[in-house]
Amino acid sequence: MTRIIADISISLDGFVTGPDPGPDSGLGSGGGALHAWAFSDDPDDRRVLREATARSGAVVLGRRLFDVVDGPNGWDDNVGYGAGEAGKPAFVVVTSSPPEAVRLTGLDWTFVTTGLPDAVTAAREHAEAASSESGKDLDVVLMGGGATIGSALDAGLVDTLTLHLAPLVLGTGTPLFTGAAPRTLVQRGVIPTSTATHLTYDVLR
């Protein structure tokens, strides 16, 4: 069964970037430490990253995050989706208008201009097709940014929320939760490492 999984790294005070994020610094000032776990040699960190990347049948991201990963300082052949795993699922971008050109032409990009629910639907179709082809269940992953995941949670589109809680207090930046409607979560997994606490929740609708 294809699940919709929101997966993001977050600070102890609830921020998914540091202050002043932009195309040349997608995680903002000090925000790179949020993803230290993804480049860790800890075997549990490596397993979390490897298993999540392997289960990704399609990935949804917002336009601002696309501009970062497709920008000149973004992903390359060595570091991409899944950090060093550099996975290549289908990517679905929520945007008001598609870009004129794409740098990462070796990846499968779909640009959806009709809103987040339609983007999730398109990603589910990609993931289900990939599941049929591979013979194993694959998921849709909402990788960010924070506004995209927050909107998906508000809209009731998310089945599972995975947070990689970094031992870091940023003080300011991009918050994940912004006072939206309450959501009930059921804790399904906790994996502590030296660089993060990996938390998995089912989201009750």
PDB file of C-alpha atoms in Angstrom:
ATOM      1  CA  MET A   1       0.000   0.000   0.000  1.00  0.00           C
ATOM      2  CA  THR A   2       1.309   3.451  -0.918  1.00  0.00           C
ATOM      3  CA  ARG A   3       1.535   5.806   2.040  1.00  0.00           C
ATOM      4  CA  ILE A   4       1.961   9.592   2.029  1.00  0.00           C
ATOM      5  CA  ILE A   5       4.924  10.306   4.293  1.00  0.00           C
ATOM      6  CA  ALA A   6       6.042  13.768   5.384  1.00  0.00           C
ATOM      7  CA  ASP A   7       9.750  13.504   6.181  1.00  0.00           C
ATOM      8  CA  ILE A   8      11.816  16.432   7.426  1.00  0.00           C
ATOM      9  CA  SER A   9      14.633  17.395   9.784  1.00  0.00           C
ATOM     10  CA  ILE A  10      13.738  19.788  12.580  1.00  0.00           C
ATOM     11  CA  SER A  11      15.408  21.620  15.463  1.00  0.00           C
ATOM     12  CA  LEU A  12      14.415  21.232  19.107  1.00  0.00           C
ATOM     13  CA  ASP A  13      12.609  24.566  18.889  1.00  0.00           C
ATOM     14  CA  GLY A  14      10.620  23.576  15.804  1.00  0.00           C
ATOM     15  CA  PHE A  15      12.490  25.125  12.881  1.00  0.00           C
ATOM     16  CA  VAL A  16      13.274  23.353   9.592  1.00  0.00           C
ATOM     17  CA  THR A  17      15.738  26.021   8.418  1.00  0.00           C
ATOM     18  CA  GLY A  18      17.876  28.621  10.101  1.00  0.00           C
ATOM     19  CA  PRO A  19      17.300  32.346   9.478  1.00  0.00           C
ATOM     20  CA  ASP A  20      17.571  33.848   5.984  1.00  0.00           C
ATOM     21  CA  PRO A  21      17.178  30.773   3.765  1.00  0.00           C
ATOM     22  CA  GLY A  22      17.534  31.396   0.038  1.00  0.00           C
ATOM     23  CA  PRO A  23      18.570  29.818  -3.274  1.00  0.00           C
ATOM     24  CA  ASP A  24      22.258  29.850  -2.313  1.00  0.00           C
ATOM     25  CA  SER A  25      21.655  28.740   1.285  1.00  0.00           C
ATOM     26  CA  GLY A  26      18.552  26.598   1.334  1.00  0.00           C
ATOM     27  CA  LEU A  27      18.803  25.777   5.040  1.00  0.00           C
ATOM     28  CA  GLY A  28      19.633  29.320   6.129  1.00  0.00           C
ATOM     29  CA  SER A  29      22.253  30.410   8.634  1.00  0.00           C
ATOM     30  CA  GLY A  30      23.231  27.468  10.834  1.00  0.00           C
ATOM     31  CA  GLY A  31      20.549  25.239   9.333  1.00  0.00           C
ATOM     32  CA  GLY A  32      22.976  22.815   7.730  1.00  0.00           C
ATOM     33  CA  ALA A  33      23.428  21.171  11.136  1.00  0.00           C
ATOM     34  CA  LEU A  34      19.832  19.929  10.895  1.00  0.00           C
ATOM     35  CA  HIS A  35      20.989  17.401   8.303  1.00  0.00           C
ATOM     36  CA  ALA A  36      24.199  16.251  10.004  1.00  0.00           C
ATOM     37  CA  TRP A  37      22.560  12.875  10.593  1.00  0.00           C
ATOM     38  CA  ALA A  38      22.185  12.310   6.837  1.00  0.00           C
ATOM     39  CA  PHE A  39      25.990  12.427   6.446  1.00  0.00           C
ATOM     40  CA  SER A  40      26.774  10.556   9.665  1.00  0.00           C
ATOM     41  CA  ASP A  41      28.692   7.286   9.854  1.00  0.00           C
ATOM     42  CA  ASP A  42      26.419   6.050  12.634  1.00  0.00           C
ATOM     43  CA  PRO A  43      24.951   2.718  11.443  1.00  0.00           C
ATOM     44  CA  ASP A  44      21.452   3.614  12.658  1.00  0.00           C
ATOM     45  CA  ASP A  45      21.534   6.946  10.810  1.00  0.00           C
ATOM     46  CA  ARG A  46      22.724   5.160   7.686  1.00  0.00           C
ATOM     47  CA  ARG A  47      19.958   2.562   7.987  1.00  0.00           C
ATOM     48  CA  VAL A  48      17.237   5.188   8.461  1.00  0.00           C
ATOM     49  CA  LEU A  49      18.446   7.067   5.385  1.00  0.00           C
ATOM     50  CA  ARG A  50      18.924   3.961   3.242  1.00  0.00           C
ATOM     51  CA  GLU A  51      15.526   2.469   4.071  1.00  0.00           C
ATOM     52  CA  ALA A  52      13.666   5.766   3.548  1.00  0.00           C
ATOM     53  CA  THR A  53      15.348   6.364   0.199  1.00  0.00           C
ATOM     54  CA  ALA A  54      14.647   2.819  -0.948  1.00  0.00           C
ATOM     55  CA  ARG A  55      10.929   3.134  -0.122  1.00  0.00           C
ATOM     56  CA  SER A  56      10.506   6.416  -2.010  1.00  0.00           C
ATOM     57  CA  GLY A  57       8.425   5.813  -5.123  1.00  0.00           C
ATOM     58  CA  ALA A  58       7.810   9.523  -5.704  1.00  0.00           C
ATOM     59  CA  VAL A  59       8.771  12.742  -3.944  1.00  0.00           C
ATOM     60  CA  VAL A  60       6.810  15.991  -3.589  1.00  0.00           C
ATOM     61  CA  LEU A  61       8.543  19.324  -3.037  1.00  0.00           C
ATOM     62  CA  GLY A  62       7.661  22.987  -3.220  1.00  0.00           C
ATOM     63  CA  ARG A  63       9.013  25.411  -5.789  1.00  0.00           C
ATOM     64  CA  ARG A  64      11.402  27.180  -3.431  1.00  0.00           C
ATOM     65  CA  LEU A  65      13.013  23.886  -2.477  1.00  0.00           C
ATOM     66  CA  PHE A  66      13.191  22.880  -6.137  1.00  0.00           C
ATOM     67  CA  ASP A  67      15.051  26.114  -6.905  1.00  0.00           C
ATOM     68  CA  VAL A  68      17.594  25.187  -4.211  1.00  0.00           C
ATOM     69  CA  VAL A  69      18.205  21.568  -5.254  1.00  0.00           C
ATOM     70  CA  ASP A  70      18.238  22.408  -8.977  1.00  0.00           C
ATOM     71  CA  GLY A  71      20.373  25.506  -8.449  1.00  0.00           C
ATOM     72  CA  PRO A  72      24.119  25.697  -9.116  1.00  0.00           C
ATOM     73  CA  ASN A  73      24.950  24.740  -5.516  1.00  0.00           C
ATOM     74  CA  GLY A  74      22.291  22.039  -5.306  1.00  0.00           C
ATOM     75  CA  TRP A  75      22.263  18.314  -5.971  1.00  0.00           C
ATOM     76  CA  ASP A  76      24.875  16.566  -8.084  1.00  0.00           C
ATOM     77  CA  ASP A  77      25.864  12.991  -8.955  1.00  0.00           C
ATOM     78  CA  ASN A  78      27.245  12.388  -5.462  1.00  0.00           C
ATOM     79  CA  VAL A  79      24.750  14.184  -3.216  1.00  0.00           C
ATOM     80  CA  GLY A  80      21.076  14.268  -4.095  1.00  0.00           C
ATOM     81  CA  TYR A  81      17.819  12.910  -2.748  1.00  0.00           C
ATOM     82  CA  GLY A  82      18.803  10.762   0.216  1.00  0.00           C
ATOM     83  CA  ALA A  83      22.110  12.648   0.564  1.00  0.00           C
ATOM     84  CA  GLY A  84      24.868  10.202  -0.407  1.00  0.00           C
ATOM     85  CA  GLU A  85      22.268   7.616  -1.412  1.00  0.00           C
ATOM     86  CA  ALA A  86      21.378   9.920  -4.352  1.00  0.00           C
ATOM     87  CA  GLY A  87      18.089   8.147  -5.054  1.00  0.00           C
ATOM     88  CA  LYS A  88      16.200   8.793  -8.285  1.00  0.00           C
ATOM     89  CA  PRO A  89      12.459   8.432  -7.732  1.00  0.00           C
ATOM     90  CA  ALA A  90       9.985  10.588  -9.666  1.00  0.00           C
ATOM     91  CA  PHE A  91       9.857  14.173  -8.396  1.00  0.00           C
ATOM     92  CA  VAL A  92       6.677  16.272  -8.358  1.00  0.00           C
ATOM     93  CA  VAL A  93       7.024  20.022  -7.825  1.00  0.00           C
ATOM     94  CA  VAL A  94       4.157  22.231  -6.640  1.00  0.00           C
ATOM     95  CA  THR A  95       4.489  25.569  -8.408  1.00  0.00           C
ATOM     96  CA  SER A  96       2.493  28.429  -9.871  1.00  0.00           C
ATOM     97  CA  SER A  97       4.524  28.177 -13.077  1.00  0.00           C
ATOM     98  CA  PRO A  98       7.069  25.624 -14.350  1.00  0.00           C
ATOM     99  CA  PRO A  99      10.690  26.744 -14.723  1.00  0.00           C
ATOM    100  CA  GLU A 100      11.969  27.628 -18.175  1.00  0.00           C
ATOM    101  CA  ALA A 101      14.808  25.109 -17.838  1.00  0.00           C
ATOM    102  CA  VAL A 102      15.953  22.331 -15.492  1.00  0.00           C
ATOM    103  CA  ARG A 103      19.625  21.741 -14.639  1.00  0.00           C
ATOM    104  CA  LEU A 104      19.136  18.201 -13.301  1.00  0.00           C
ATOM    105  CA  THR A 105      17.867  16.718 -16.544  1.00  0.00           C
ATOM    106  CA  GLY A 106      18.727  13.176 -15.463  1.00  0.00           C
ATOM    107  CA  LEU A 107      15.860  13.169 -12.953  1.00  0.00           C
ATOM    108  CA  ASP A 108      12.150  12.655 -13.649  1.00  0.00           C
ATOM    109  CA  TRP A 109      10.427  15.996 -12.952  1.00  0.00           C
ATOM    110  CA  THR A 110       6.697  16.756 -13.059  1.00  0.00           C
ATOM    111  CA  PHE A 111       5.476  20.302 -12.402  1.00  0.00           C
ATOM    112  CA  VAL A 112       1.933  20.662 -11.045  1.00  0.00           C
ATOM    113  CA  THR A 113       0.332  24.105 -11.195  1.00  0.00           C
ATOM    114  CA  THR A 114      -3.090  23.195  -9.794  1.00  0.00           C
ATOM    115  CA  GLY A 115      -2.244  22.877  -6.124  1.00  0.00           C
ATOM    116  CA  LEU A 116      -0.832  20.519  -3.520  1.00  0.00           C
ATOM    117  CA  PRO A 117      -3.657  17.921  -3.543  1.00  0.00           C
ATOM    118  CA  ASP A 118      -3.196  17.427  -7.292  1.00  0.00           C
ATOM    119  CA  ALA A 119       0.568  17.155  -6.810  1.00  0.00           C
ATOM    120  CA  VAL A 120       0.081  14.443  -4.175  1.00  0.00           C
ATOM    121  CA  THR A 121      -2.315  12.623  -6.513  1.00  0.00           C
ATOM    122  CA  ALA A 122       0.237  12.773  -9.344  1.00  0.00           C
ATOM    123  CA  ALA A 123       2.979  11.528  -7.006  1.00  0.00           C
ATOM    124  CA  ARG A 124       0.782   8.657  -5.828  1.00  0.00           C
ATOM    125  CA  GLU A 125       0.281   7.591  -9.448  1.00  0.00           C
ATOM    126  CA  HIS A 126       4.055   7.623  -9.985  1.00  0.00           C
ATOM    127  CA  ALA A 127       4.665   5.662  -6.769  1.00  0.00           C
ATOM    128  CA  GLU A 128       2.005   3.068  -7.576  1.00  0.00           C
ATOM    129  CA  ALA A 129       3.454   2.570 -11.054  1.00  0.00           C
ATOM    130  CA  ALA A 130       6.931   2.184  -9.554  1.00  0.00           C
ATOM    131  CA  SER A 131       5.521  -0.289  -7.009  1.00  0.00           C
ATOM    132  CA  SER A 132       4.027  -2.411  -9.775  1.00  0.00           C
ATOM    133  CA  GLU A 133       7.273  -2.354 -11.715  1.00  0.00           C
ATOM    134  CA  SER A 134       9.480  -3.210  -8.719  1.00  0.00           C
ATOM    135  CA  GLY A 135       7.128  -5.683  -7.053  1.00  0.00           C
ATOM    136  CA  LYS A 136       7.366  -3.954  -3.657  1.00  0.00           C
ATOM    137  CA  ASP A 137       5.382  -1.271  -1.850  1.00  0.00           C
ATOM    138  CA  LEU A 138       6.736   2.230  -2.420  1.00  0.00           C
ATOM    139  CA  ASP A 139       5.615   5.470  -0.813  1.00  0.00           C
ATOM    140  CA  VAL A 140       5.107   9.124  -1.650  1.00  0.00           C
ATOM    141  CA  VAL A 141       7.475  11.307   0.373  1.00  0.00           C
ATOM    142  CA  LEU A 142       6.825  14.989   1.034  1.00  0.00           C
ATOM    143  CA  MET A 143      10.364  16.274   1.519  1.00  0.00           C
ATOM    144  CA  GLY A 144       9.576  19.943   2.008  1.00  0.00           C
ATOM    145  CA  GLY A 145       9.947  22.701   2.397  1.00  0.00           C
ATOM    146  CA  GLY A 146       8.280  23.383   5.695  1.00  0.00           C
ATOM    147  CA  ALA A 147       5.350  25.283   4.185  1.00  0.00           C
ATOM    148  CA  THR A 148       4.575  22.406   1.824  1.00  0.00           C
ATOM    149  CA  ILE A 149       4.571  19.842   4.619  1.00  0.00           C
ATOM    150  CA  GLY A 150       2.606  22.144   6.919  1.00  0.00           C
ATOM    151  CA  SER A 151      -0.023  22.668   4.227  1.00  0.00           C
ATOM    152  CA  ALA A 152      -0.240  18.919   3.584  1.00  0.00           C
ATOM    153  CA  LEU A 153      -0.784  18.250   7.284  1.00  0.00           C
ATOM    154  CA  ASP A 154      -3.453  20.961   7.460  1.00  0.00           C
ATOM    155  CA  ALA A 155      -5.215  19.474   4.442  1.00  0.00           C
ATOM    156  CA  GLY A 156      -5.249  15.959   5.886  1.00  0.00           C
ATOM    157  CA  LEU A 157      -3.063  14.566   3.109  1.00  0.00           C
ATOM    158  CA  VAL A 158      -0.417  12.925   5.312  1.00  0.00           C
ATOM    159  CA  ASP A 159      -0.505   9.338   6.607  1.00  0.00           C
ATOM    160  CA  THR A 160       2.851   9.295   8.389  1.00  0.00           C
ATOM    161  CA  LEU A 161       5.050  12.047   9.820  1.00  0.00           C
ATOM    162  CA  THR A 162       8.764  11.333  10.185  1.00  0.00           C
ATOM    163  CA  LEU A 163      10.830  13.912  12.056  1.00  0.00           C
ATOM    164  CA  HIS A 164      14.592  13.839  12.394  1.00  0.00           C
ATOM    165  CA  LEU A 165      15.005  15.840  15.594  1.00  0.00           C
ATOM    166  CA  ALA A 166      18.432  17.464  15.664  1.00  0.00           C
ATOM    167  CA  PRO A 167      20.086  18.371  19.004  1.00  0.00           C
ATOM    168  CA  LEU A 168      20.056  22.007  17.993  1.00  0.00           C
ATOM    169  CA  VAL A 169      18.257  25.210  19.037  1.00  0.00           C
ATOM    170  CA  LEU A 170      18.178  27.661  16.126  1.00  0.00           C
ATOM    171  CA  GLY A 171      16.215  30.445  17.814  1.00  0.00           C
ATOM    172  CA  THR A 172      14.585  31.538  14.573  1.00  0.00           C
ATOM    173  CA  GLY A 173      14.085  30.352  11.011  1.00  0.00           C
ATOM    174  CA  THR A 174      11.291  28.578   9.136  1.00  0.00           C
ATOM    175  CA  PRO A 175       8.841  26.921  11.553  1.00  0.00           C
ATOM    176  CA  LEU A 176       7.148  23.650  10.661  1.00  0.00           C
ATOM    177  CA  PHE A 177       4.088  24.147  12.843  1.00  0.00           C
ATOM    178  CA  THR A 178       2.432  27.558  12.686  1.00  0.00           C
ATOM    179  CA  GLY A 179      -0.679  27.317  14.851  1.00  0.00           C
ATOM    180  CA  ALA A 180      -2.821  25.373  12.410  1.00  0.00           C
ATOM    181  CA  ALA A 181      -5.600  22.946  13.301  1.00  0.00           C
ATOM    182  CA  PRO A 182      -4.683  20.340  15.948  1.00  0.00           C
ATOM    183  CA  ARG A 183      -3.656  16.898  14.751  1.00  0.00           C
ATOM    184  CA  THR A 184      -3.583  13.673  16.763  1.00  0.00           C
ATOM    185  CA  LEU A 185      -0.446  11.589  16.267  1.00  0.00           C
ATOM    186  CA  VAL A 186       0.312   8.001  17.264  1.00  0.00           C
ATOM    187  CA  GLN A 187       3.976   7.332  17.951  1.00  0.00           C
ATOM    188  CA  ARG A 188       5.248   4.343  15.960  1.00  0.00           C
ATOM    189  CA  GLY A 189       9.001   4.534  16.227  1.00  0.00           C
ATOM    190  CA  VAL A 190      11.915   6.198  18.033  1.00  0.00           C
ATOM    191  CA  ILE A 191      15.536   5.680  16.979  1.00  0.00           C
ATOM    192  CA  PRO A 192      18.064   7.769  18.942  1.00  0.00           C
ATOM    193  CA  THR A 193      21.552   8.400  17.581  1.00  0.00           C
ATOM    194  CA  SER A 194      24.316  10.864  18.429  1.00  0.00           C
ATOM    195  CA  THR A 195      23.168  13.263  15.678  1.00  0.00           C
ATOM    196  CA  ALA A 196      19.356  12.988  15.765  1.00  0.00           C
ATOM    197  CA  THR A 197      16.316  11.325  17.261  1.00  0.00           C
ATOM    198  CA  HIS A 198      14.336   9.760  14.424  1.00  0.00           C
ATOM    199  CA  LEU A 199      10.633   9.913  15.251  1.00  0.00           C
ATOM    200  CA  THR A 200       7.816   8.252  13.300  1.00  0.00           C
ATOM    201  CA  TYR A 201       4.127   9.013  13.851  1.00  0.00           C
ATOM    202  CA  ASP A 202       0.899   7.922  12.255  1.00  0.00           C
ATOM    203  CA  VAL A 203      -1.310  10.938  11.583  1.00  0.00           C
ATOM    204  CA  LEU A 204      -4.943  10.367  12.535  1.00  0.00           C
ATOM    205  CA  ARG A 205      -7.436  12.026  10.189  1.00  0.00           C
TER     206      ARG A 205
END
